[in-house]
Structure formats: C-alpha cells, structure tokens
XYZ file of C-alpha atoms in Angstrom:
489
model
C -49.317 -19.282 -11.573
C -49.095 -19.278 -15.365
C -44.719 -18.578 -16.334
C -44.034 -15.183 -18.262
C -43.037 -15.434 -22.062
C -39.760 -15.502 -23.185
C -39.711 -11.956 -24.378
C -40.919 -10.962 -20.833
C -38.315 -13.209 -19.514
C -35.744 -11.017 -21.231
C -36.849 -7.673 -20.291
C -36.231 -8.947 -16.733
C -33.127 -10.194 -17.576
C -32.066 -7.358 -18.637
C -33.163 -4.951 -16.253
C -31.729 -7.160 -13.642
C -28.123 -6.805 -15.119
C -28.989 -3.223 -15.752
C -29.728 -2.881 -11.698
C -26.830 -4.722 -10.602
C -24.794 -2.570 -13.239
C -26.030 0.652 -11.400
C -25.118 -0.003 -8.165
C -21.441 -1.244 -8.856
C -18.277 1.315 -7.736
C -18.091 3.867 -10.852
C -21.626 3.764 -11.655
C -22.266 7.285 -11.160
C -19.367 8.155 -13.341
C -20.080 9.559 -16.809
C -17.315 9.116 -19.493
C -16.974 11.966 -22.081
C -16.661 10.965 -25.771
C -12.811 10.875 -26.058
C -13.266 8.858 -22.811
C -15.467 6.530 -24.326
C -13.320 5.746 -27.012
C -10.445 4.548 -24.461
C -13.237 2.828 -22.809
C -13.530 0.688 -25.675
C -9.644 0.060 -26.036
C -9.259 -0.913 -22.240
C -12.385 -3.076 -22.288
C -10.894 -4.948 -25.363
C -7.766 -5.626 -23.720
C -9.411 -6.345 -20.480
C -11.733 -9.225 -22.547
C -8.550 -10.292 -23.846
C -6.940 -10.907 -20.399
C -10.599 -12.645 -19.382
C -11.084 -14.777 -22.327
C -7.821 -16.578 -21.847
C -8.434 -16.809 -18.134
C -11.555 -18.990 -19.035
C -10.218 -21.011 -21.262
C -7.463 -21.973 -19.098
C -7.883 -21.045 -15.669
C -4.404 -21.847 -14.188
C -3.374 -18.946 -16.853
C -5.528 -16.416 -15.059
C -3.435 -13.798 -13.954
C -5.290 -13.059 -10.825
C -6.047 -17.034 -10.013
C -2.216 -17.206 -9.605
C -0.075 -15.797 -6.942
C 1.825 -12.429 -7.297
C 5.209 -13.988 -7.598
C 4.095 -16.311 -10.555
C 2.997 -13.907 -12.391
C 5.151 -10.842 -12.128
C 6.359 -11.672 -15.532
C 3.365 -11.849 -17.312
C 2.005 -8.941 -16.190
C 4.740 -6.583 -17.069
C 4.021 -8.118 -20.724
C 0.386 -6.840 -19.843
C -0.600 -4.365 -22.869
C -3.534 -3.752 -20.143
C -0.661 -3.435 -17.206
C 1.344 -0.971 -19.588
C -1.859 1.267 -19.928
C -2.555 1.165 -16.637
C 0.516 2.065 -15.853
C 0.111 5.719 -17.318
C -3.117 6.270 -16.229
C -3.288 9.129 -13.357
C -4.120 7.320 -10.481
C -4.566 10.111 -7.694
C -3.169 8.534 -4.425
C -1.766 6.012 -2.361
C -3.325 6.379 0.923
C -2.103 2.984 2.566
C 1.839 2.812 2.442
C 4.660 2.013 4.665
C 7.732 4.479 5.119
C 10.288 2.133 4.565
C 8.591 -0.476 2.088
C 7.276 2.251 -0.850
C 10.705 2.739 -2.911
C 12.069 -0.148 -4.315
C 14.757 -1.802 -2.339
C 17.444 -0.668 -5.217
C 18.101 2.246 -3.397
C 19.269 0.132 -0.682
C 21.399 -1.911 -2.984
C 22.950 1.316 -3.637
C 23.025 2.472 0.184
C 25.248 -0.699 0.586
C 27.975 0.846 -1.354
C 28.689 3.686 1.306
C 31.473 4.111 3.471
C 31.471 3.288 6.905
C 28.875 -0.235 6.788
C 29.562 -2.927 8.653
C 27.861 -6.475 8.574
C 27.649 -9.114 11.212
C 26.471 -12.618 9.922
C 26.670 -14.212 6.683
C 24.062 -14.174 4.401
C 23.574 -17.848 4.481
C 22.869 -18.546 7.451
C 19.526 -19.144 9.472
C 19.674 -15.751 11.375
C 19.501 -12.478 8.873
C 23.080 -10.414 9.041
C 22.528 -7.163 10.895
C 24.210 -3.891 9.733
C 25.509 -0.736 11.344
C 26.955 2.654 9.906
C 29.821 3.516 12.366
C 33.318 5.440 11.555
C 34.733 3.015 13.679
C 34.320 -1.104 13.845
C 31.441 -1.763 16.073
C 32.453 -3.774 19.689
C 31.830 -7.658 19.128
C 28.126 -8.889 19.465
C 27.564 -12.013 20.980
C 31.039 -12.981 20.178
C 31.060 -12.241 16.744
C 33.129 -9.683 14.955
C 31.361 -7.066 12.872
C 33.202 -6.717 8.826
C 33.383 -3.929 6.653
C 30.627 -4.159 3.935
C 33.586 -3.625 1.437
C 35.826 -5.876 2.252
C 32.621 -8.827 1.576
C 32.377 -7.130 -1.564
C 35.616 -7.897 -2.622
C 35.017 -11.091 -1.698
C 31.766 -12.370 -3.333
C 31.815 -9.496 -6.295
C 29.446 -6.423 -6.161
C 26.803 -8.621 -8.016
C 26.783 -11.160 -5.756
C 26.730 -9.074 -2.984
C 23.701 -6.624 -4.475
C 21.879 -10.043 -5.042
C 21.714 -11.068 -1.516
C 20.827 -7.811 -0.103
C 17.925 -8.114 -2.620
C 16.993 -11.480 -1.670
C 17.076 -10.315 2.267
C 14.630 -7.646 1.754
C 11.922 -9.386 0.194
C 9.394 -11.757 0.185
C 9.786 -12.999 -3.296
C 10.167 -16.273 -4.221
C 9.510 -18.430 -6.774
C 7.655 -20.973 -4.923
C 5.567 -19.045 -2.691
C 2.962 -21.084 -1.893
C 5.401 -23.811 -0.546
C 7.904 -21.462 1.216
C 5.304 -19.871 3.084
C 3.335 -22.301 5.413
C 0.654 -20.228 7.316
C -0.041 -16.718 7.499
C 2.221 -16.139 11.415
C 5.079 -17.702 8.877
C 5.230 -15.109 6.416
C 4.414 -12.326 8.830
C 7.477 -13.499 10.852
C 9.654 -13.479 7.965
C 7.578 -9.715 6.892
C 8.513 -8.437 10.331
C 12.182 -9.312 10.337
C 12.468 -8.023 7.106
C 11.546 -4.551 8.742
C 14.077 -5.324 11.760
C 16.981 -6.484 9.608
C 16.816 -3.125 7.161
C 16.239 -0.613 9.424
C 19.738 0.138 10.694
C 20.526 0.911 6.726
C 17.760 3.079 6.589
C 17.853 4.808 9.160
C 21.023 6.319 8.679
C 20.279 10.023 7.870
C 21.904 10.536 4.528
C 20.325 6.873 3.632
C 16.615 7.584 5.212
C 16.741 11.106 3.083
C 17.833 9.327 -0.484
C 15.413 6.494 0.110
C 12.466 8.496 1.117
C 13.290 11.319 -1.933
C 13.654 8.406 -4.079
C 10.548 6.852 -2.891
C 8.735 9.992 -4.211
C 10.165 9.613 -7.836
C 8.929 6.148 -8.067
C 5.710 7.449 -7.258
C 5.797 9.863 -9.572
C 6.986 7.720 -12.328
C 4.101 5.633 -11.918
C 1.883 8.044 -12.271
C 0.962 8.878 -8.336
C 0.525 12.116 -7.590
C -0.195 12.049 -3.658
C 1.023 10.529 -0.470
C -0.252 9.695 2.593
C 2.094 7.313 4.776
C 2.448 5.433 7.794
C 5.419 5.261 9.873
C 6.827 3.987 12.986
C 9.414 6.312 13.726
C 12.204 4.328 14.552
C 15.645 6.873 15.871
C 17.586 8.131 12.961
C 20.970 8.442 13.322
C 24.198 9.923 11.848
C 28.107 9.310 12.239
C 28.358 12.171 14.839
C 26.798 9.823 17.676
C 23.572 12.237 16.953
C 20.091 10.440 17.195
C 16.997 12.208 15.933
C 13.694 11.876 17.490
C 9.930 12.158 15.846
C 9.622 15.703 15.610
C 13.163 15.779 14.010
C 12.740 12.792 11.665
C 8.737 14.239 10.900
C 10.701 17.970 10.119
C 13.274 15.912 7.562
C 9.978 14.262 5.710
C 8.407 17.045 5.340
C 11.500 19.531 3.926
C 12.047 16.849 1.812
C 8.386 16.543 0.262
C 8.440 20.683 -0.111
C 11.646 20.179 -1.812
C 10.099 17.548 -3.759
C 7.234 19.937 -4.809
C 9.367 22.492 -6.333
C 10.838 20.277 -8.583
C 7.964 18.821 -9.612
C 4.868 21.396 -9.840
C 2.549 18.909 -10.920
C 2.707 16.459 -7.500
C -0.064 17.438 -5.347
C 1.950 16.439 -2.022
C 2.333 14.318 0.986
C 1.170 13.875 4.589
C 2.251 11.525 7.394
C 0.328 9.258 9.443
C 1.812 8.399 12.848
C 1.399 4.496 13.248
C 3.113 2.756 16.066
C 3.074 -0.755 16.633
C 0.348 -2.300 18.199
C 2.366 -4.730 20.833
C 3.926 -2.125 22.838
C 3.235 -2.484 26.477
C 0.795 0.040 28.346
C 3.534 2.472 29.325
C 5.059 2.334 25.484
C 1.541 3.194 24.117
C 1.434 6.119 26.756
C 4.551 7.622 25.087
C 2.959 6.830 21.778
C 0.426 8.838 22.428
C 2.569 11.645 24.255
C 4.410 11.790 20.671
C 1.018 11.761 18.231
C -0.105 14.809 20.445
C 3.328 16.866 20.168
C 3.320 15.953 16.402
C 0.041 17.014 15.909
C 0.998 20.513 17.675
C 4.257 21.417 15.554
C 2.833 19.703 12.046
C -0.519 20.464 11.885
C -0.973 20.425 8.009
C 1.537 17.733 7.371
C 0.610 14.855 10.503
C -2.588 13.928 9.254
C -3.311 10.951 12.637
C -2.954 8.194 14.174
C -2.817 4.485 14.039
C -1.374 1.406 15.160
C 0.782 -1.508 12.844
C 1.210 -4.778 13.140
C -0.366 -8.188 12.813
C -3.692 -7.688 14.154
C -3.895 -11.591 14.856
C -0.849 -11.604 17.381
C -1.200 -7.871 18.428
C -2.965 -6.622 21.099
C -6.442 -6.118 20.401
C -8.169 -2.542 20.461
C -10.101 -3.344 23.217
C -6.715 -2.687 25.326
C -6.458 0.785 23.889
C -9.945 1.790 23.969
C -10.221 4.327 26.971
C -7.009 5.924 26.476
C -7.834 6.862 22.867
C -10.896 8.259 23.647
C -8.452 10.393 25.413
C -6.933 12.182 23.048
C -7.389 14.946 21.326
C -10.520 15.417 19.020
C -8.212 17.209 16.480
C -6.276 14.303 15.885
C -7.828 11.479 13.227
C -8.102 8.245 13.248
C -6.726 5.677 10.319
C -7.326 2.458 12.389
C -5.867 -0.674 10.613
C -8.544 -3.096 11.050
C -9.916 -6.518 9.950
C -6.496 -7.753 8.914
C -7.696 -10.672 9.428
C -8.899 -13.853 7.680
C -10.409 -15.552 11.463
C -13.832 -14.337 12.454
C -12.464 -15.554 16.347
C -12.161 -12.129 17.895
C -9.434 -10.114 16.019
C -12.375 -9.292 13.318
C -13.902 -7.033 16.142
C -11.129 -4.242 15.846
C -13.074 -3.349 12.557
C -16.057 -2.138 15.699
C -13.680 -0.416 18.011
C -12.434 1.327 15.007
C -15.702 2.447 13.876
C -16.871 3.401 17.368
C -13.791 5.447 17.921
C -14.487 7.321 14.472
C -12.134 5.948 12.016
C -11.706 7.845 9.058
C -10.905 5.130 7.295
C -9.990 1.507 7.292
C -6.989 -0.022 6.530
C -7.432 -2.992 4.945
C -11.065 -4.245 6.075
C -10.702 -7.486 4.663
C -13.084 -8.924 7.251
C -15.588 -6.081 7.612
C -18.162 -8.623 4.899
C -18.606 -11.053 8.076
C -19.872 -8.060 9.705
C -23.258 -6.856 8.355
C -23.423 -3.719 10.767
C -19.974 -2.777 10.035
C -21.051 -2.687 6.546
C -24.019 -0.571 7.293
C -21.935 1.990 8.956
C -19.087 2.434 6.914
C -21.857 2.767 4.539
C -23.743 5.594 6.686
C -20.437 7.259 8.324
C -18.678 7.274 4.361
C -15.703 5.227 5.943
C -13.516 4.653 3.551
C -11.757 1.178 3.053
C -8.183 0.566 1.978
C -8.075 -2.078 -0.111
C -4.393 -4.147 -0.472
C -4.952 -6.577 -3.028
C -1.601 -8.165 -3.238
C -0.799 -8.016 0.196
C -3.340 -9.608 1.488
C -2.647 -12.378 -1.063
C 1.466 -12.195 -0.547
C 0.605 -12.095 3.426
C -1.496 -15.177 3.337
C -5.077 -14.059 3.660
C -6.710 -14.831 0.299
C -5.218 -16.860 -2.851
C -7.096 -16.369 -5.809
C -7.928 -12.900 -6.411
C -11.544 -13.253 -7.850
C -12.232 -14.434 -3.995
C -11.208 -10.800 -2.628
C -13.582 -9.311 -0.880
C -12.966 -6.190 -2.664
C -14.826 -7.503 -5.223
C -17.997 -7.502 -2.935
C -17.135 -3.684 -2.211
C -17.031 -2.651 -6.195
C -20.599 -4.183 -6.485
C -22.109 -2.438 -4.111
C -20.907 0.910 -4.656
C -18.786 0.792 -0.992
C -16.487 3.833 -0.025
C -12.809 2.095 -1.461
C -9.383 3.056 -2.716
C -6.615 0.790 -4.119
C -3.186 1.088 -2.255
C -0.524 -0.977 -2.112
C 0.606 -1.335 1.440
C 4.232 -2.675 1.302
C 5.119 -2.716 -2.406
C 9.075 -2.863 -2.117
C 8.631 -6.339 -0.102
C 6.757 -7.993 -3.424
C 8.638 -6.844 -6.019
C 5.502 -4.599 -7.356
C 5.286 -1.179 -8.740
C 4.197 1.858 -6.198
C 0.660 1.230 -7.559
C 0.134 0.326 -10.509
C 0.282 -3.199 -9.933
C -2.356 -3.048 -7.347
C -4.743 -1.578 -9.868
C -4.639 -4.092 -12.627
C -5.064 -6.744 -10.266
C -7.922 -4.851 -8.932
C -9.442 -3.552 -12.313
C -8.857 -7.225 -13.870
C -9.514 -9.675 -10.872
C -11.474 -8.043 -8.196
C -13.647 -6.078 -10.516
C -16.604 -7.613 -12.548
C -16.320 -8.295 -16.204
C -18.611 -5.408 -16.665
C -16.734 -2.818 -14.756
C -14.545 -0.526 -17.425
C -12.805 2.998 -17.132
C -15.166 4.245 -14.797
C -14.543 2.169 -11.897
C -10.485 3.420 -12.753
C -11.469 6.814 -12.846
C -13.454 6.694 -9.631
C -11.154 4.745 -7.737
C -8.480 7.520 -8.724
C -11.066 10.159 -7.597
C -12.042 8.649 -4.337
C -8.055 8.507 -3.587
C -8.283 12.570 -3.578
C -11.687 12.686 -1.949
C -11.333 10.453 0.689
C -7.520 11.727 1.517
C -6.686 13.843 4.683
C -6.009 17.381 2.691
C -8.462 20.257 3.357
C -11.446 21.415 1.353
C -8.999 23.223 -0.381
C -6.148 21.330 -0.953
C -8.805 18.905 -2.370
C -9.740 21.413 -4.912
C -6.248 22.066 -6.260
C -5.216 18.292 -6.028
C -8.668 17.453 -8.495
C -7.814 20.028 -10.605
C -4.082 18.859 -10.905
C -5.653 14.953 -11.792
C -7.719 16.557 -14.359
C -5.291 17.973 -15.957
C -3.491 14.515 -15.605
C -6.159 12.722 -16.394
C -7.067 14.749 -19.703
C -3.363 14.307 -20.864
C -4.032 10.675 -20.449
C -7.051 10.060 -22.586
C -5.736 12.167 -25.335
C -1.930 9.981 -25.069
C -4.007 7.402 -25.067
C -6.413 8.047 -28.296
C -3.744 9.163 -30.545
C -1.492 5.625 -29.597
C -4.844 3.797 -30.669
C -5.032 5.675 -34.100
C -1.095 4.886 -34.891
C-alpha cells in the first residue's frame, strides 16, 4: 500500500483538527462580528498565558496549585477580562462558603460573642452569641470576643479568624497529606463557623452579602445547597427549615428589587450523607414539607459530604425512590478520585434521575455513565479548584473537565466552596477552566456557552429561562461593546 503525498497528507491533517474542532464544548456557537473582534483580544491574551506556560512549565498557572498562584492571577489581564464577562450562574455552591469570610471578620465585632479556646491551640476555638456568659464547657470558661480584642489588637484578632476559616496556605501541598486530611480540616471548618453564622442577624448579612459578591463578579443567578443547620437569636428562639428557607428567600426578593438586573435564586436542600437511617427519614420528612410551602424557590434534593467516608447511595436507594416525583434530584456524585466502589454513586444517581451531577469527576472511568449523561442531557458540575484544593487532581491540564469540553458533554463551571480558597464567587473557576482545562483552540465560544448552559441547564421554568437569557443578553451585549471600545483606547 503505496503512502499518500504530502499535500494529501495535509488535507487530512487538517480536516482531522477541523473534526476534533467541531465536536469540542462551544462548537455550535456562532460569534457575531463585534464578538469576533473580542475573540481575537481574549485569544491573544490566552496565547500569552500559554506561551509562557511552555516555556517554563513550573510558571503555568494551572500546573501550579491554587494557593501559589492566587497572586498571579489577579495580575491576569485574561483574569481581569474574565472577570467582567456575564457569566450566567453558579449552580454548585455552598450556603455558608459563597461570600467571602470578611463578613465574618466583621460579624466578630458584635456584641454578645463569646470564644472558648485559643486560637493556637490544636483544637479550633468554638463561639456562641449569648446575652449572658455561656456555663463552662469541659471545664473551660467561655470569654467575651471583646475583651481578646483588646488583648491581641483588632488586626490580630481579624487575622486569626481569617486563618480559621480557610484552607489557604502557602505550602499546600505539604500541609495537606492525603485527601481524608484536608477534608477533615474542610469539615471542621464548617463545624467551627457555624455558631457565628447562624446567628440570625449574622446568617441574614452574610447570605445578603453573599449575593453582592455575586453580583460584583458578574453572576447573575443562584442555585445553592444547604444543610440547614438551627438558626438562632438572643431571645432563646431557634428557627427550623421552613423558617430559615422563608428568611432566604425574603431576602433574595429583597435582593431583586434592588437590583433589577439579577435574574434570582433557588435553594437546593442537601443534607449530609452520614446521618443514620432514622436522620435520613427526617431528611426526607423536611425535603417533602419544603417542597409543599416553596414550590418555586426549593428546587430538590441532595446529599453532602465526602462521598469516600459517607455512606454510599446504595443505603438510600429504596427510600428515595420513595419520594415524591415532583421533587428533583441534584445527586453529588463521583467525588471521587478511587474507582473502589464510591465511583458507583455516579449509577445510582443516574438510575434515580439526576438532573445533574455534582462534580462527576469520576464519571470518565465509566463509559456507560458517559453514554447516558450523554442520552438523558445530565448535566455535570464541574469544580475545578476544589477538586484540586480538596486533593483529587494537581495539575489542572489533567482535569477531567478537559475530556468533557472535547467532546461537547452537558457542563457548567461552579465553584463549590469559594470562601474556603480564597477565590472569587466565579470568576476564578472560569479562567482556570477557559485557560487550563480547555484546549488551546477553544476561545469565546466555549465562555459564552458555558455561561449559556448555566441558564439552560438551571432549575427555573420554561419561562423564567426566557427572561433570565434575555437578561444575559443584555449583559452579555454590554460586555462585548465595554470590551471593544477598551481595545481601541
């Protein structure tokens, strides 16, 4: 068999590339002329970011971890533009890890907090709002918050509360051993904050606040996951999930008055996933009673957690087949970096008609779980830096996200837990994405359809859908033309 000629050779080539190039995430997307031109300013500073990467690997952004490179990227030019672009929704967040943790700082500062434990010591302080000094636990006397102040300065004090509530630090990869390390440290984090934040007037500011964040970095829509954990006040009065679910919602109406533009919010009710058989039963007892009072606003169900030392879906099979059809699913699944049994939640999840899939990292070990979230338009929520903060990949280019963008998968960006890392509501999340998961080749239309498929893949109705795309557009339009007259000055 005689070889083709070189010419020949390079039609194939090139229809190859071509091929691959029209099956990638953002294919189908066709880019106006004004769009085009910003196309050719983001590529240019995207082949910046790449060349130097080459050159010197260990400069990569996205071959480094998070932590060593927060710097760098907010000196991004590519970060910065990113940053204004109209990115549609998160779809995979945390109640009390969105906002950054300087509304905490600023919690600290109220009357009536008391401490118990020293900052420096193996075993995290805990905290309490009370009018009165808390009784003595385990022997040890509980302080006023204000009376430490005094004593190490209001920097000093802001400082450590910063340090206790996240997982930065500058030597990551050393302080964090294994992945069941970090998530122990992750979970206490939760533990150790939530008696600040769950005092009422503290759980409304943070929340509220958590929505101008969003809204500063150029999010327009909210769909969260949260525990429910009691809310309390200084009148001995603790508020259950229908209360807490009525306070998140007033709040996000509120939120849309003020600013016309937001498209708006809806809760996902996500319990954690090692509660015993009768704790799941009043799980469920609650997802059915929210689902009855909020309707519009409770948008499902799921279960939190790491999947690795959780209990497996297997043990929650029958009884969620249980519940009501009108309630959907938004299973976190494939969390997972073993392929040794907790992998298999990505099935159950599917079986049990998952709307979509937090996280997925695992789902490419699984060839049929590809297929169907292929033929069932499952949509995968993709966590770039935490799965890398968490332990589950270290250099970025080996996400498996970048598997999904070249094969035109059903994904969204999101961005999990950003208060815990120090990153932006989403914005960091996307130039990670757009720079290390994405192929060299991939430009503004992968953004623009990863902002899209955050509307169309969302929990709203047909019609909130239609007002929320025409809202983006209007965004999005703003953008490009912000964006062409900064290239022309």
């Amino acid at each position: 068999m005689s070889r083709v000629s070189f010419e020949q050779f390079q039609v194939q080539r090139a229809e190859f590339i071509n091929q691959e190039e029209n099956r990638a995430l953002g294919s189908d997307v066709v880019l106006n002329e004004d769009e085009q031109k910003v196309n050719s300013h983001i590529m240019k500073l995207k082949k910046a970011e790449l060349d130097v990467g080459f050159k010197t690997p260990r400069d990569f952004t996205p071959a480094r971890h998070f932590f060593q490179a927060l710097d760098k990227i907010k000196a991004s030019p590519l970060f910065q533009l990113i940053q204004k672009m109209p990115k549609g929704a998160i779809l995979h967040a945390h109640d009390t890890a969105i906002g950054s943790m300087e509304t905490i700082v600023k919690a600290t500062h109220k009357d009536h907090l008391w401490q118990n434990g020293d900052f420096d010591r193996p075993d995290p302080p805990k905290f309490q709002f009370s009018k009165s000094k808390p009784n003595p636990l385990n022997g040890s006397e509980w302080r006023s918050v204000a009376a430490i102040r005094r004593e190490i300065g209001n920097e000093g004090y802001n400082n450590n509360i910063r340090n206790l509530f996240s997982l930065y630090h500058a030597d990551p990869v050393n302080a964090y051993q294994c992945i069941n390390q970090i998530w122990g440290t992750f979970s206490n984090i939760f533990i150790s904050l939530e008696p600040i934040v769950t005092y009422k007037p503290v759980w409304e500011e943070y929340f509220y606040q958590s929505l101008e964040e969003l809204y500063a970095d150029n999010v327009s829509y909210l769909e969260f996951r949260g525990v429910l954990p009691p809310v309390y006040d200084l009148e001995n009065h603790t508020y259950g999930p229908e209360e807490i679910v009525q306070i998140y919602y007033d709040l996000s109406e509120k939120f849309k008055k003020t600013h016309p533009d937001f498209i708006g919010v809806k809760f996902i009710y996500a319990p954690h996933r090692l509660g015993d058989d009768d704790a799941f039963k009043g799980y469920m007892d609650i997802a059915e009673s929210l689902h009855k009072k909020f309707p519009a606003f409770v948008a499902g169900f799921d279960l939190v957690g790491q999947e690795d030392l959780g209990r497996p879906h297997v043990d929650f099979n029958e009884r969620l087949l249980k519940m009501s059809p009108a309630i959907q699913f938004f299973f976190h699944a494939g969390e997972t970096n073993w392929n040794y049994g907790t992998d298999e939640n990505l099935i159950d999840a599917i079986l049990l008609g998952t709307k979509r899939i937090g996280h997925g990292f695992a789902a490419i070990k699984h060839p049929r779980v590809l297929e169907e979230i292929k033929k069932r338009n499952i949509c995968i929520e993709l966590n770039p830096i935490s799965n890398q903060v968490l332990k589950l990949v270290d250099d970025f280019r080996n996400h498996p996200g970048s598997y999904y963008f070249s094969d035109n998968y059903p994904v969204v960006i999101s961005s999990d837990d950003p208060a815990f890392w120090c990153a932006s509501p989403l914005s960091h999340d996307f130039y990670i994405a757009f720079l290390g998961l994405a192929s060299a080749r991939q430009d503004l239309r992968l953004l623009k359809k990863l902002a899209l498929n955050s509307i169309e893949y969302s929990a709203m109705s047909k019609a909130e859908k239609v007002e929320a795309k025409h809202k983006w557009n209007i965004a999005w339009n703003n953008f490009i033309d912000q964006t062409i007259k900064s290239i022309a000055e």
